[in-house]
Coordinates of C-alpha atoms and ligand atoms in Angstrom, one line a residue:
M1 CA 0.0 0.0 0.0
K2 CA 2.8 2.3 0.9
K3 CA 4.5 1.7 -2.4
V4 CA 1.3 2.5 -4.3
K5 CA 1.0 5.8 -2.3
T6 CA 4.6 6.7 -3.2
V7 CA 4.0 6.1 -6.8
L8 CA 0.8 8.1 -6.8
L9 CA 2.6 11.0 -5.0
L10 CA 5.4 10.8 -7.5
A11 CA 3.0 10.8 -10.4
S12 CA 1.1 13.8 -9.1
T13 CA 4.3 15.8 -8.5
V14 CA 5.5 15.1 -12.1
L15 CA 2.1 16.1 -13.5
A16 CA 2.1 19.3 -11.5
S17 CA 5.5 20.3 -12.8
F18 CA 4.5 19.5 -16.4
S19 CA 1.3 21.6 -16.2
A20 CA 3.2 24.5 -14.7
F21 CA 5.7 24.2 -17.6
A22 CA 3.0 24.0 -20.2
K23 CA 1.3 27.3 -19.5
V24 CA 3.5 29.9 -21.2
D25 CA 2.5 33.5 -21.8
G26 CA 4.6 35.5 -24.2
V27 CA 4.6 38.2 -26.8
I28 CA 6.3 38.1 -30.2
Y29 CA 7.3 41.1 -32.2
A30 CA 7.4 39.9 -35.8
G31 CA 9.0 41.9 -38.6
K32 CA 7.1 39.7 -41.1
V33 CA 4.6 37.1 -40.2
L34 CA 2.7 34.6 -42.3
V35 CA -0.6 34.4 -40.4
K36 CA -2.7 32.9 -43.2
P37 CA -0.3 30.9 -45.4
E38 CA -2.2 31.5 -48.6
E39 CA -2.2 35.3 -48.1
D40 CA 0.6 37.8 -48.1
A41 CA 2.8 38.0 -45.0
L42 CA 2.0 40.9 -42.7
T43 CA 4.6 43.3 -41.5
K44 CA 5.3 44.6 -38.0
Q45 CA 2.9 42.7 -35.9
T46 CA 2.6 41.8 -32.2
L47 CA 1.5 38.2 -31.4
V48 CA 0.2 37.4 -27.9
L49 CA 0.5 33.8 -26.8
E50 CA -1.5 32.3 -23.9
D51 CA -1.9 28.7 -22.8
G52 CA 0.2 27.5 -25.8
K53 CA -2.0 29.2 -28.3
V54 CA -2.1 32.5 -30.3
S55 CA -4.6 34.6 -28.3
A56 CA -4.3 37.9 -30.2
I57 CA -2.6 39.7 -33.1
H58 CA -2.1 43.4 -33.1
E59 CA -0.8 45.8 -35.8
G60 CA 2.6 47.4 -34.9
Y61 CA 4.8 46.6 -31.9
I62 CA 2.7 47.1 -28.8
L63 CA 4.3 47.2 -25.3
P64 CA 3.0 44.3 -23.2
H65 CA 1.8 46.5 -20.4
K66 CA -0.4 48.4 -22.9
L67 CA -2.1 45.0 -23.5
G68 CA -2.6 44.5 -19.8
L69 CA 0.2 42.0 -19.6
K70 CA 2.8 41.9 -16.8
D71 CA 6.0 40.0 -16.5
V72 CA 5.6 38.3 -19.9
K73 CA 8.5 37.1 -22.0
L74 CA 9.1 39.2 -25.1
Y75 CA 10.6 37.6 -28.2
D76 CA 12.1 40.2 -30.5
L77 CA 11.7 38.7 -34.0
K78 CA 11.6 42.1 -35.8
D79 CA 14.4 41.1 -38.1
Y80 CA 12.8 37.7 -38.9
Y81 CA 10.3 36.0 -41.1
V82 CA 7.8 34.3 -38.7
M83 CA 5.6 31.5 -39.8
P84 CA 3.6 28.5 -38.6
G85 CA 5.8 25.5 -37.7
M86 CA 6.1 23.2 -40.7
I87 CA 4.4 19.9 -40.9
D88 CA 6.0 16.8 -42.6
M89 CA 3.3 14.4 -43.6
H90 CA 5.6 11.4 -44.2
V91 CA 8.4 10.5 -41.9
H92 CA 9.8 7.4 -40.3
L93 CA 11.2 8.6 -37.0
T94 CA 12.2 5.2 -35.7
F95 CA 14.9 4.6 -38.3
E96 CA 17.4 6.2 -40.6
R97 CA 18.9 4.5 -43.6
D98 CA 22.6 4.2 -43.3
K99 CA 24.4 2.0 -45.8
Q100 CA 27.5 1.8 -43.6
V101 CA 25.5 0.0 -40.9
N102 CA 25.3 -3.8 -40.9
P103 CA 22.0 -4.6 -42.5
H104 CA 21.3 -7.3 -40.0
A105 CA 21.9 -5.1 -36.9
W106 CA 18.2 -5.0 -36.3
L107 CA 18.3 -8.7 -35.3
T108 CA 20.2 -7.7 -32.2
Q109 CA 18.0 -4.7 -31.2
D110 CA 15.1 -4.5 -28.7
D111 CA 12.2 -2.2 -29.1
A112 CA 13.8 -0.1 -26.4
D113 CA 17.0 0.3 -28.5
Y114 CA 14.8 1.6 -31.3
A115 CA 13.1 4.0 -29.1
L116 CA 16.3 5.4 -27.6
N117 CA 18.1 5.5 -30.9
S118 CA 15.2 7.6 -32.3
I119 CA 15.4 10.4 -29.7
P120 CA 18.0 12.4 -31.7
Y121 CA 15.9 12.0 -34.9
L122 CA 12.9 13.6 -33.1
Q123 CA 15.2 16.4 -31.8
K124 CA 16.7 17.1 -35.3
T125 CA 13.2 17.2 -36.8
L126 CA 11.9 19.8 -34.4
D127 CA 15.2 21.8 -34.7
A128 CA 14.6 21.9 -38.4
G129 CA 11.3 23.8 -37.8
F130 CA 9.0 20.8 -38.2
T131 CA 6.6 21.1 -35.2
A132 CA 4.3 18.3 -36.3
V133 CA 4.8 15.1 -38.3
R134 CA 2.9 12.2 -39.5
D135 CA 4.9 9.1 -38.9
L136 CA 4.0 6.4 -41.4
G137 CA 5.4 3.4 -39.7
A138 CA 8.2 0.9 -39.3
R139 CA 8.0 -2.7 -38.2
Y140 CA 8.0 -1.7 -34.6
Q141 CA 5.3 0.0 -32.6
V142 CA 7.8 2.1 -30.7
I143 CA 6.5 5.3 -32.2
F144 CA 3.6 5.3 -29.7
P145 CA 5.7 5.4 -26.5
L146 CA 7.9 8.0 -28.2
K147 CA 4.8 10.1 -29.0
R148 CA 3.6 9.8 -25.4
A149 CA 7.1 10.8 -24.1
V150 CA 7.0 13.9 -26.2
E151 CA 3.5 14.8 -24.9
K152 CA 4.8 14.4 -21.4
Q153 CA 7.9 16.5 -22.2
L154 CA 10.2 13.6 -21.2
I155 CA 11.9 14.0 -24.5
T156 CA 11.9 16.8 -27.2
G157 CA 10.2 16.3 -30.5
P158 CA 7.5 17.4 -32.8
R159 CA 3.8 16.6 -32.4
I160 CA 3.4 13.1 -33.7
F161 CA 0.5 11.6 -35.5
A162 CA 1.3 8.0 -36.2
S163 CA 0.2 4.9 -38.1
G164 CA 2.3 2.3 -36.4
N165 CA 2.4 -0.9 -38.6
A166 CA 1.1 -0.5 -42.2
I167 CA -1.8 -2.6 -43.5
S168 CA -0.3 -4.9 -46.1
A169 CA -1.1 -8.0 -48.0
T170 CA 0.9 -11.2 -47.1
G171 CA 4.2 -10.9 -48.9
G172 CA 3.4 -7.3 -49.9
H173 CA 5.5 -4.2 -49.6
G174 CA 4.7 -3.9 -45.9
D175 CA 5.3 -7.5 -45.0
M176 CA 8.7 -9.0 -44.1
H177 CA 10.4 -11.2 -46.5
G178 CA 13.9 -12.4 -47.7
Y179 CA 14.6 -14.6 -44.7
R180 CA 14.2 -18.3 -43.8
R181 CA 10.6 -19.1 -43.0
D182 CA 11.3 -20.0 -39.4
L183 CA 13.1 -16.7 -38.8
T184 CA 10.5 -14.7 -40.6
E185 CA 7.7 -16.2 -38.5
T186 CA 9.7 -15.6 -35.3
M187 CA 10.7 -12.0 -36.1
N188 CA 7.5 -10.7 -37.8
T189 CA 4.7 -9.4 -35.6
S190 CA 2.2 -9.9 -38.4
L191 CA 0.3 -6.9 -37.0
G192 CA -1.3 -5.2 -40.0
I193 CA -0.9 -8.1 -42.5
C194 CA -4.2 -9.2 -44.0
D195 CA -5.8 -11.1 -46.9
G196 CA -9.4 -10.7 -47.9
A197 CA -11.9 -8.0 -47.1
A198 CA -13.0 -9.4 -43.7
D199 CA -9.4 -10.0 -42.6
C200 CA -8.4 -6.5 -43.6
Q201 CA -11.3 -5.0 -41.6
R202 CA -9.9 -7.0 -38.6
A203 CA -6.4 -5.7 -39.3
V204 CA -7.6 -2.0 -39.4
R205 CA -9.4 -2.5 -36.1
E206 CA -6.4 -4.1 -34.6
V207 CA -3.9 -1.4 -35.5
I208 CA -6.3 1.2 -34.2
K209 CA -6.6 -0.8 -31.0
Y210 CA -2.9 -0.5 -30.6
G211 CA -2.8 3.3 -31.1
A212 CA -3.0 4.2 -34.8
D213 CA -4.0 7.8 -35.4
V214 CA -4.0 7.2 -39.2
I215 CA -4.1 4.1 -41.3
K216 CA -1.2 3.6 -43.7
I217 CA -1.6 0.9 -46.4
T218 CA 0.8 -0.4 -48.9
A219 CA -1.4 -0.4 -52.0
T220 CA 1.5 -1.2 -54.4
G221 CA 5.0 -2.5 -54.4
G222 CA 8.1 -0.3 -54.0
V223 CA 10.3 1.3 -56.7
L224 CA 13.4 -0.4 -55.5
S225 CA 12.2 -4.0 -55.5
N226 CA 14.1 -6.0 -58.0
T227 CA 11.0 -7.7 -59.5
A228 CA 8.9 -7.2 -62.5
A229 CA 5.8 -6.6 -60.3
G230 CA 7.6 -3.9 -58.3
V231 CA 5.0 -1.1 -58.4
N232 CA 1.7 -2.8 -59.1
Q233 CA -1.5 -3.1 -57.0
Q234 CA -1.1 -5.3 -54.0
L235 CA -4.4 -5.0 -52.3
T236 CA -7.6 -5.9 -54.1
D237 CA -10.5 -3.5 -54.6
D238 CA -12.5 -5.4 -52.0
E239 CA -9.7 -5.2 -49.5
L240 CA -9.2 -1.5 -50.2
N241 CA -13.0 -0.7 -49.7
A242 CA -13.1 -2.7 -46.5
I243 CA -10.0 -0.9 -45.1
V244 CA -11.3 2.6 -46.0
N245 CA -14.8 2.0 -44.7
T246 CA -13.6 0.5 -41.4
A247 CA -11.0 3.3 -40.9
H248 CA -13.4 6.1 -41.7
N249 CA -16.1 4.7 -39.4
L250 CA -13.5 4.6 -36.6
G251 CA -12.6 8.3 -37.3
R252 CA -9.2 7.6 -39.0
K253 CA -7.9 8.8 -42.3
V254 CA -6.2 6.4 -44.7
T255 CA -3.1 7.1 -46.7
A256 CA -1.8 4.7 -49.3
H257 CA 1.8 4.1 -50.3
A258 CA 1.3 3.8 -54.1
H259 CA 3.6 4.1 -57.0
G260 CA 2.0 2.3 -60.0
T261 CA -0.9 4.0 -61.8
Q262 CA -3.3 1.1 -61.4
G263 CA -2.7 0.9 -57.6
V264 CA -2.9 4.7 -57.2
N265 CA -6.2 4.8 -59.1
A266 CA -7.8 1.9 -57.2
A267 CA -6.8 3.4 -53.9
I268 CA -8.4 6.8 -54.7
R269 CA -11.5 5.1 -56.1
A270 CA -11.8 3.2 -52.7
G271 CA -11.7 6.6 -51.0
V272 CA -8.2 6.9 -49.4
D273 CA -7.5 10.4 -48.2
S274 CA -4.0 10.6 -49.6
I275 CA -1.4 9.0 -51.8
E276 CA 2.2 8.7 -50.8
H277 CA 4.8 9.0 -53.6
G278 CA 2.3 8.7 -56.6
S279 CA 5.2 8.2 -59.0
Y280 CA 3.2 7.1 -62.0
L281 CA 0.1 9.3 -62.5
D282 CA -2.0 9.3 -65.6
D283 CA -4.8 11.6 -66.6
E284 CA -7.3 9.3 -64.9
S285 CA -5.4 9.5 -61.7
I286 CA -5.5 13.3 -61.9
A287 CA -9.2 13.3 -62.5
L288 CA -9.7 10.9 -59.5
F289 CA -7.6 13.1 -57.2
K290 CA -9.8 16.1 -58.2
R291 CA -13.1 14.2 -57.9
H292 CA -12.3 12.8 -54.5
G293 CA -10.4 15.7 -53.1
A294 CA -7.6 13.3 -52.2
Y295 CA -4.1 14.7 -51.5
L296 CA -0.8 13.8 -53.1
V297 CA 2.2 13.6 -50.7
P298 CA 5.1 13.6 -53.3
T299 CA 8.2 12.6 -51.1
L300 CA 10.5 14.0 -53.8
L301 CA 13.4 14.0 -51.4
A302 CA 13.2 10.2 -51.0
G303 CA 13.5 9.6 -54.7
H304 CA 16.3 12.1 -55.0
T305 CA 18.2 10.6 -52.1
V306 CA 17.8 7.0 -53.3
S307 CA 18.6 7.7 -56.9
K308 CA 21.8 9.6 -56.0
E309 CA 22.9 6.7 -53.9
V310 CA 22.0 4.0 -56.4
L311 CA 23.6 5.8 -59.4
N312 CA 26.8 6.4 -57.4
N313 CA 27.1 2.8 -56.3
P314 CA 29.0 0.7 -58.9
N315 CA 27.8 -2.6 -57.1
M316 CA 24.1 -1.9 -57.6
P317 CA 22.4 -4.6 -59.7
K318 CA 21.8 -3.3 -63.2
A319 CA 18.1 -4.0 -63.1
I320 CA 17.6 -1.7 -60.1
A321 CA 19.9 1.0 -61.5
D322 CA 18.0 1.0 -64.8
K323 CA 14.7 1.2 -63.0
V324 CA 15.8 4.2 -60.9
R325 CA 17.1 6.0 -64.0
Q326 CA 13.8 5.3 -65.7
V327 CA 11.6 6.4 -62.7
A328 CA 13.2 9.8 -62.0
P329 CA 11.8 11.7 -65.0
V330 CA 8.4 10.0 -64.6
V331 CA 8.1 11.3 -61.0
E332 CA 8.8 14.8 -62.2
K333 CA 6.2 14.5 -64.9
S334 CA 3.6 13.2 -62.5
F335 CA 4.3 16.0 -60.0
R336 CA 4.1 18.7 -62.7
N337 CA 0.9 17.2 -64.0
A338 CA -0.7 17.2 -60.5
L339 CA 0.5 20.8 -59.9
K340 CA -0.8 22.1 -63.2
N341 CA -4.2 20.5 -62.5
Q342 CA -4.4 21.9 -58.9
V343 CA -4.4 18.6 -57.2
N344 CA -4.2 19.0 -53.4
I345 CA -0.5 18.6 -52.5
A346 CA 0.7 18.2 -48.9
F347 CA 4.4 18.4 -47.9
G348 CA 6.1 15.1 -47.1
T349 CA 9.6 13.8 -47.3
D350 CA 9.9 10.1 -46.3
S351 CA 12.6 11.2 -43.9
G352 CA 14.4 8.1 -42.5
V353 CA 15.1 7.4 -46.2
S354 CA 16.9 10.8 -46.2
R355 CA 18.5 12.2 -43.1
H356 CA 16.2 13.4 -40.3
G357 CA 16.5 17.2 -40.0
D358 CA 17.1 17.6 -43.8
N359 CA 13.3 17.7 -44.3
A360 CA 13.3 21.3 -45.7
K361 CA 15.3 20.1 -48.7
E362 CA 12.0 18.7 -50.1
A363 CA 10.9 22.4 -50.5
Q364 CA 13.8 23.1 -52.9
L365 CA 12.9 20.1 -55.0
M366 CA 9.2 21.1 -55.1
V367 CA 10.3 24.5 -56.4
E368 CA 12.7 22.9 -58.9
F369 CA 9.7 20.9 -60.3
G370 CA 7.6 24.0 -60.8
M371 CA 5.9 25.0 -57.5
T372 CA 6.0 28.6 -56.4
P373 CA 7.6 29.2 -52.9
K374 CA 4.1 30.3 -51.8
Q375 CA 2.6 27.0 -52.8
V376 CA 5.3 25.2 -51.0
L377 CA 4.6 27.2 -47.8
V378 CA 0.9 26.4 -48.0
S379 CA 1.6 22.7 -48.7
A380 CA 3.8 22.5 -45.5
T381 CA 1.3 24.3 -43.3
R382 CA -2.4 24.7 -44.1
S383 CA -2.7 21.8 -46.6
A384 CA -0.8 19.4 -44.3
A385 CA -3.0 20.5 -41.3
K386 CA -6.2 19.8 -43.4
L387 CA -5.0 16.4 -44.4
L388 CA -4.1 15.7 -40.7
G389 CA -7.7 16.7 -39.8
Q390 CA -6.0 19.3 -37.5
E391 CA -7.1 22.4 -39.4
D392 CA -8.6 24.0 -36.2
N393 CA -5.4 23.6 -34.3
L394 CA -2.4 23.7 -36.7
G395 CA -1.2 25.1 -40.1
S396 CA -1.7 28.8 -39.6
L397 CA -1.2 31.5 -36.9
E398 CA -4.7 32.7 -36.7
V399 CA -6.1 33.4 -33.2
G400 CA -7.0 30.2 -31.4
K401 CA -4.4 28.0 -33.2
Y402 CA -1.5 26.4 -31.3
A403 CA 1.6 28.6 -30.8
D404 CA 3.7 26.4 -33.1
I405 CA 5.9 29.1 -34.5
I406 CA 9.2 29.3 -36.3
A407 CA 11.4 32.2 -37.4
L408 CA 13.7 32.4 -40.4
K409 CA 16.5 34.9 -41.0
A410 CA 15.6 35.2 -44.7
N411 CA 12.3 35.4 -46.6
P412 CA 11.3 31.9 -48.0
E413 CA 8.9 33.6 -50.5
E414 CA 12.0 35.1 -52.2
D415 CA 14.3 32.1 -51.7
I416 CA 12.8 28.8 -50.6
S417 CA 16.2 27.6 -49.2
A418 CA 15.5 30.0 -46.3
L419 CA 13.4 27.1 -44.9
S420 CA 16.6 25.3 -44.2
E421 CA 17.9 28.1 -41.9
V422 CA 15.6 28.0 -38.9
S423 CA 16.6 30.4 -36.1
F424 CA 13.8 30.0 -33.6
V425 CA 11.4 27.1 -32.9
M426 CA 8.4 27.3 -30.5
K427 CA 5.9 24.5 -30.0
N428 CA 2.8 24.9 -27.9
G429 CA 4.2 28.2 -26.6
V430 CA 7.4 26.6 -25.4
V431 CA 10.7 27.7 -27.0
Y432 CA 12.9 24.7 -28.2
K433 CA 15.4 26.6 -30.3
N434 CA 16.6 30.1 -29.9
Q435 CA 19.5 31.2 -32.2
L436 CA 18.4 34.8 -32.7
Ligands
ZN501 ZN1 7.9 6.0 -46.3

């Protein structure tokens, strides 16, 4: 009994100190501020922050006491471009590809190793100005304890919306293969693996039971698989319909990893909310995106990173190298086609494939492929928030939204690479980076 009491006492002390920490009042003087991402930035504004939210915005620089505020922190961002924290809709915070690392190292790692190894990735992501991310899974469910640890402020990181395990067909892109049967059966959790509509309905319910905020499905194969069927549809129409209906009824959005045209189109027809990668889009895909209001999350940085690596590696099998060479121009064409036809585009990098913290490089590729800097800013703020279903809380700095705020030395509307030089990061009214 005594032990229980001690634990309870400890818990309440910890909770008290967290809630005291969470309530931050402050005032920001912003030289330029992007309040509504799709509109022009405003100049010389005073932002008032209360309870982790933007509570008021005033023209000019107003002294706190004239606003009836005493003893508040004043952040002087008069020489900076202030904007909502960026949102990356496709990351994998629990791993980072490193070709130097022994590919079988994961056989020796516990879930706790994965969680602890991920802590610097979360920190780097937040430091880079990404105050919210959608984590689209890895084999392990460790993203959920990481998410809870960030919420409790035990560790530093962005707001995390996570899928956990992806829903995948047996032997599909999200399943584990390439090992002896007995090893595969021992190592694989099978969570999320399903065959047939009823089984896929079960799988969706199961991943939600274990914490999924969003459902990730692998609707097609991957570009790098060294097989003829690499990018084709891997879930049947019946399975797709069952997944989408079940997820939507349980209040979860669905996003589909999809490269090949047929798989992209089938997924949108079934009602998924977004397509990840979308490498091969035809005119029908574009029409389907428009009709269903689905989002494209292009992850150009992943393709860019992988193709650079593959083409510089003399030991890469010719079949894969050829495929990569052939895919790169197709991805650009698909992106330009979507852009021209005003398909909803939300910013996403597939970080983990590229280095965590390099997320803003995606913005430069988007501009290279025809987006205006303004469109990129909207894609990484308002559009991403809409796709997250967090429009009321995130994606702009209007009154009532969370004080997730970053400041840049240069104006990204003039030069998009300014997004890679983040001087100041605030999340929920708490400052995590201050290099003013
Ligand atoms: Zn991914």
